[in-house]
Coordinates of C-alpha atoms and ligand atoms in Angstrom, one line a residue:
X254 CA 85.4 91.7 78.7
X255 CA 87.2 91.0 75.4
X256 CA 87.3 87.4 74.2
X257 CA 90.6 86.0 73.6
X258 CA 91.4 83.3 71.3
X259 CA 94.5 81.5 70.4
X260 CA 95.0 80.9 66.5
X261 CA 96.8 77.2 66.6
X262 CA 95.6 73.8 67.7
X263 CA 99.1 73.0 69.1
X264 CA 97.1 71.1 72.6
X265 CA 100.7 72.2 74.5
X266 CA 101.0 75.7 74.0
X267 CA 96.9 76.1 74.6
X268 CA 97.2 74.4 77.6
X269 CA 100.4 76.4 78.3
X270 CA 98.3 79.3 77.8
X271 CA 95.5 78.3 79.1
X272 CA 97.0 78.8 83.0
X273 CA 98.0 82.6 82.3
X274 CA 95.4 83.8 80.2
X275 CA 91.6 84.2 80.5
X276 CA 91.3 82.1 77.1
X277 CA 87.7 81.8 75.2
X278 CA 88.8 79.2 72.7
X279 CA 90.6 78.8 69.6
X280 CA 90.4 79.7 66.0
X281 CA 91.7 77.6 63.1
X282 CA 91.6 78.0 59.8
X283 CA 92.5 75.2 57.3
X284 CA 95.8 76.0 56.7
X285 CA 96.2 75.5 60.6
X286 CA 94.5 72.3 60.3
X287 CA 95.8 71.2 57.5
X288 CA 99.5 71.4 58.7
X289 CA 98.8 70.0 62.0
X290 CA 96.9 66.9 60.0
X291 CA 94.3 67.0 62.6
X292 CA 90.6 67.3 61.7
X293 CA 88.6 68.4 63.9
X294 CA 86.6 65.2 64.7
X295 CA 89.7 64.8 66.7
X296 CA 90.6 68.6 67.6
X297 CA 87.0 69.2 69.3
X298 CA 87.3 66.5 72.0
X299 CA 90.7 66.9 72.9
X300 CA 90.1 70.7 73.1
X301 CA 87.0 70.7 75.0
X302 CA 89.2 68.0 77.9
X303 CA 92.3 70.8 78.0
X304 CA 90.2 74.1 78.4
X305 CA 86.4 72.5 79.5
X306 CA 83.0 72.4 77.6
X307 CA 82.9 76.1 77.7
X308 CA 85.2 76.5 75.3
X309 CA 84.6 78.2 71.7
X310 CA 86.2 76.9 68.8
X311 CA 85.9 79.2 65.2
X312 CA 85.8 76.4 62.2
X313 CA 86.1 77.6 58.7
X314 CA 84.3 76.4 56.1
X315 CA 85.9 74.7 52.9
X316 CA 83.1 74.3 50.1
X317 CA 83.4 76.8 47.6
X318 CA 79.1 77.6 46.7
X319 CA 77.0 78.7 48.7
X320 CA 75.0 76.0 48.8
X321 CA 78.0 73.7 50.3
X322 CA 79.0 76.4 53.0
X323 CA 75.3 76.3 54.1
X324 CA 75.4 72.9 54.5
X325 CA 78.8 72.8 56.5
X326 CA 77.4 75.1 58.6
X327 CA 74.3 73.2 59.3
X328 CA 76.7 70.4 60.2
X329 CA 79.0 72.3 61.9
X330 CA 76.5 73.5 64.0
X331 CA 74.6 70.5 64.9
X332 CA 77.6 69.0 66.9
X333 CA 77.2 69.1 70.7
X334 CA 80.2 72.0 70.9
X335 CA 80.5 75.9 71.0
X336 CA 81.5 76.0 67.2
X337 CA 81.6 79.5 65.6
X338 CA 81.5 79.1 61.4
X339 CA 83.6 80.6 59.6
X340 CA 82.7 82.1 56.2
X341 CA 85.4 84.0 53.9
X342 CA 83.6 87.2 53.4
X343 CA 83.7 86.6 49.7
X344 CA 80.5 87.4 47.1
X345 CA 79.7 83.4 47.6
X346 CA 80.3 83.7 51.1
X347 CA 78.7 86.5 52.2
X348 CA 75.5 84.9 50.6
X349 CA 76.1 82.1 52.4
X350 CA 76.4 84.0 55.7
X351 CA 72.9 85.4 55.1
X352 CA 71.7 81.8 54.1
X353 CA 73.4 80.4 57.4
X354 CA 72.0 83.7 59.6
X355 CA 68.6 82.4 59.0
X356 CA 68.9 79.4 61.1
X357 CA 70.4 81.9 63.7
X358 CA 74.0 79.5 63.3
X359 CA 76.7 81.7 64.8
X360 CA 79.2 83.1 62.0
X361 CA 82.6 85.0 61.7
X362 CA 83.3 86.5 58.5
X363 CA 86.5 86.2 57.6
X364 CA 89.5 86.9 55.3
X365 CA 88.5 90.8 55.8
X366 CA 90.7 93.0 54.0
X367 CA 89.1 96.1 54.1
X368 CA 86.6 98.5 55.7
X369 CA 84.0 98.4 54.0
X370 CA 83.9 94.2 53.4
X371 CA 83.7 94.4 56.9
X372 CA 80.6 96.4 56.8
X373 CA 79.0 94.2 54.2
X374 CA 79.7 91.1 56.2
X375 CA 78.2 93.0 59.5
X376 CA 74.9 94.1 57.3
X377 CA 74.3 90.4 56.3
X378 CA 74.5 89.0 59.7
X379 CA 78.0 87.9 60.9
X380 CA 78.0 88.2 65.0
X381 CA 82.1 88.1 64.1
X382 CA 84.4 90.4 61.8
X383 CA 88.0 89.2 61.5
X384 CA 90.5 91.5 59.3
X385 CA 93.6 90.4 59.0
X386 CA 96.0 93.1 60.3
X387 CA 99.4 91.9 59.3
X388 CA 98.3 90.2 55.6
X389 CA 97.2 94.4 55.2
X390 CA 100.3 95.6 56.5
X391 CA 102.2 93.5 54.5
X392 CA 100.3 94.7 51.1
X393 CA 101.1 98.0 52.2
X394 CA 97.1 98.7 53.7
X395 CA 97.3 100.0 57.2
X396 CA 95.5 96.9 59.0
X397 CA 95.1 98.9 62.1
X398 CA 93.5 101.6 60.5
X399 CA 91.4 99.5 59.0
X400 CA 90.4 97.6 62.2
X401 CA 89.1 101.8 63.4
X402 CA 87.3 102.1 60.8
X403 CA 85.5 99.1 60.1
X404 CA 85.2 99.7 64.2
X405 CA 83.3 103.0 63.6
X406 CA 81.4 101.4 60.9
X407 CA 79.5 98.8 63.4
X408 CA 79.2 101.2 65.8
X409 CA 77.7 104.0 64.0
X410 CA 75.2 101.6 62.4
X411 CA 74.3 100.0 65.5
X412 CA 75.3 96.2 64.5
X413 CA 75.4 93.8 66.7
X414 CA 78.8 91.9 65.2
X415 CA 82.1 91.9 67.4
X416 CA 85.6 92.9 66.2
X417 CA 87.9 89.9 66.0
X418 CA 90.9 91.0 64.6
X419 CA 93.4 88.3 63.2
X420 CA 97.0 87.8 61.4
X421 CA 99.3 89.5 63.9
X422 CA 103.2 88.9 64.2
X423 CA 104.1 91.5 66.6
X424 CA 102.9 93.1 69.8
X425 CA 103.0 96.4 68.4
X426 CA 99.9 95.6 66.3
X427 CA 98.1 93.8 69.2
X428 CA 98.6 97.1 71.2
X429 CA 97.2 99.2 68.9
X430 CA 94.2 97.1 67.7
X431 CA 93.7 96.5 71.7
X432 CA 93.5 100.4 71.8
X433 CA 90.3 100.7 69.5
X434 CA 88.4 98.8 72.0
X435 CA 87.7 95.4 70.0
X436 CA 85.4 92.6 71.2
X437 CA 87.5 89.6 70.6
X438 CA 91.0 88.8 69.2
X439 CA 93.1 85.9 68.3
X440 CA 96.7 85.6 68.5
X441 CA 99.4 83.1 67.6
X442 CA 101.8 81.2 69.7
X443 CA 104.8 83.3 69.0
X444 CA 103.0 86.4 69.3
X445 CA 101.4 85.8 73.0
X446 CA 104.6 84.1 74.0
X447 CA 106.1 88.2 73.5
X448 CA 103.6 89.7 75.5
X449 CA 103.7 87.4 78.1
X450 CA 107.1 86.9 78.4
X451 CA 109.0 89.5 77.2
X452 CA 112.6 88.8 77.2
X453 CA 113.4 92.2 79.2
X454 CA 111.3 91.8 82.2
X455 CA 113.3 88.0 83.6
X456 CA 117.1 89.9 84.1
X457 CA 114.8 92.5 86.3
X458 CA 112.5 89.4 88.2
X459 CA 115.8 87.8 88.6
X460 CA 117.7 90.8 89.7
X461 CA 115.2 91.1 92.4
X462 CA 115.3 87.2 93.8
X463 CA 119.6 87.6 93.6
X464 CA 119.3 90.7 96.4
X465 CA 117.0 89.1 98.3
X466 CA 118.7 86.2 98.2
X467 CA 122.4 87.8 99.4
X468 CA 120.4 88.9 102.4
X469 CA 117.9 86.8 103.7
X470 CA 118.8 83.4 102.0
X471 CA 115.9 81.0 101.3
X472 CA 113.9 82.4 103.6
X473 CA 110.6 83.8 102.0
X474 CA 108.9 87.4 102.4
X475 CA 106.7 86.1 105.4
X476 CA 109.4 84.8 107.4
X477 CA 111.7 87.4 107.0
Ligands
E4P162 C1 92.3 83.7 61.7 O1 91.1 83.6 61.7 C2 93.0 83.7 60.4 O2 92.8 82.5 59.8 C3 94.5 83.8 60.8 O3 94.7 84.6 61.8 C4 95.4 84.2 59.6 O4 96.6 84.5 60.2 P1 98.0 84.5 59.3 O5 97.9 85.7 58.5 O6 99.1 84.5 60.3 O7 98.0 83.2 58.5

């Protein structure tokens, strides 16, 4: 069953969410974080009340040496929550994920922007891959394709790290990363607001409830 995740820490629209889909957790990043001023001292607990203890939250890490994403990590993972680390798949990083992979901490790499960084970041441990499918598409790099690929990559080398593809801003994408098969995906707000509520399906729902309505009133199906 693939893992979805929301990509906010807006507490309404998870908890909106939360009632129609089969949600995971969330990821943040600290651009998120940053411009919802909440740290996550504060995010964890409230999370954890709105979707239960079971909840996974992806963290990213903010130190810049490896030595200082290893120690995040460490703390990170030493709080009583289902905390994923997040490591840009950088040189530094990806050195860190190996570093942080020894203490068997979970890890997503992140900030993927290609195939083959992917693979690298799969090869030195991370049990998440993230490429970012509409920062691609925006420099012109199919992010889709790249989501196949890197797909085929972990498969045909047997690693054990999931697909979490990130960065969307329409459904079209989401299909056709959905389509490869991936392990985990995070959306935003506006983004799973269109697939759940696509603005052509209400004038059909309400179409519906008018006809019945000319005929058989308030009564309902069951007592008609
Ligand atoms: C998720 O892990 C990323 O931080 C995020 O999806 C980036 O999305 P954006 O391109 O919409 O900022």
């Amino acid at each position: 069953m693939i893992e979805f995740y929301l990509d906010t820490v807006d507490l309404e629209q998870i908890s909106r969410f939360n009632h129609c889909l089969p949600l995971k957790g969330i990821t943040t990043n600290p651009t998120i974080l940053a411009k919802a001023g909440i740290g996550i001292n504060r995010l964890l607990p409230e999370i954890t009340s709105l979707l239960g203890g079971h909840t996974r939250v992806h963290i990213q890490v903010v130190s810049d040496s490896v030595e200082g994403m290893v120690l995040e990590a460490q703390k990170l993972h030493a709080l009583s929550y289902d905390i994923v680390v997040k490591v840009p798949a950088t040189e530094i990083g990806l050195a860190a994920i190996r570093q942080i992979k020894r203490d068997a901490i979970p890890v997503l790499a992140t900030a993927i922007y290609s195939a083959e960084q992917g693979f690298l970041a799969a090869a030195c441990g991370a049990d998440y891959l993230a490429p970012y499918v509409n920062r691609m598409d925006v420099l012109g790099i199919d992010g889709v394709a790249v989501v196949s690929d890197l797909q085929d990559l972990v498969e045909c080398n047997q690693f054990d790290s999931v697909l979490l593809p990130a960065s969307f801003k329409n459904s079209q994408q989401v299909l056709r990363v959905l389509k490869l098969g991936v392990g985990a995906i995070t959306l935003p707000v506006n983004v799973v607001e269109g697939l759940v509520s696509p603005g052509i399906v209400h004038p059909a729902v309400e179409q519906f409830n008018q006809d019945w309505q000319t005929v058989f009133g308030s009564q309902k199906s069951y007592e008609s």
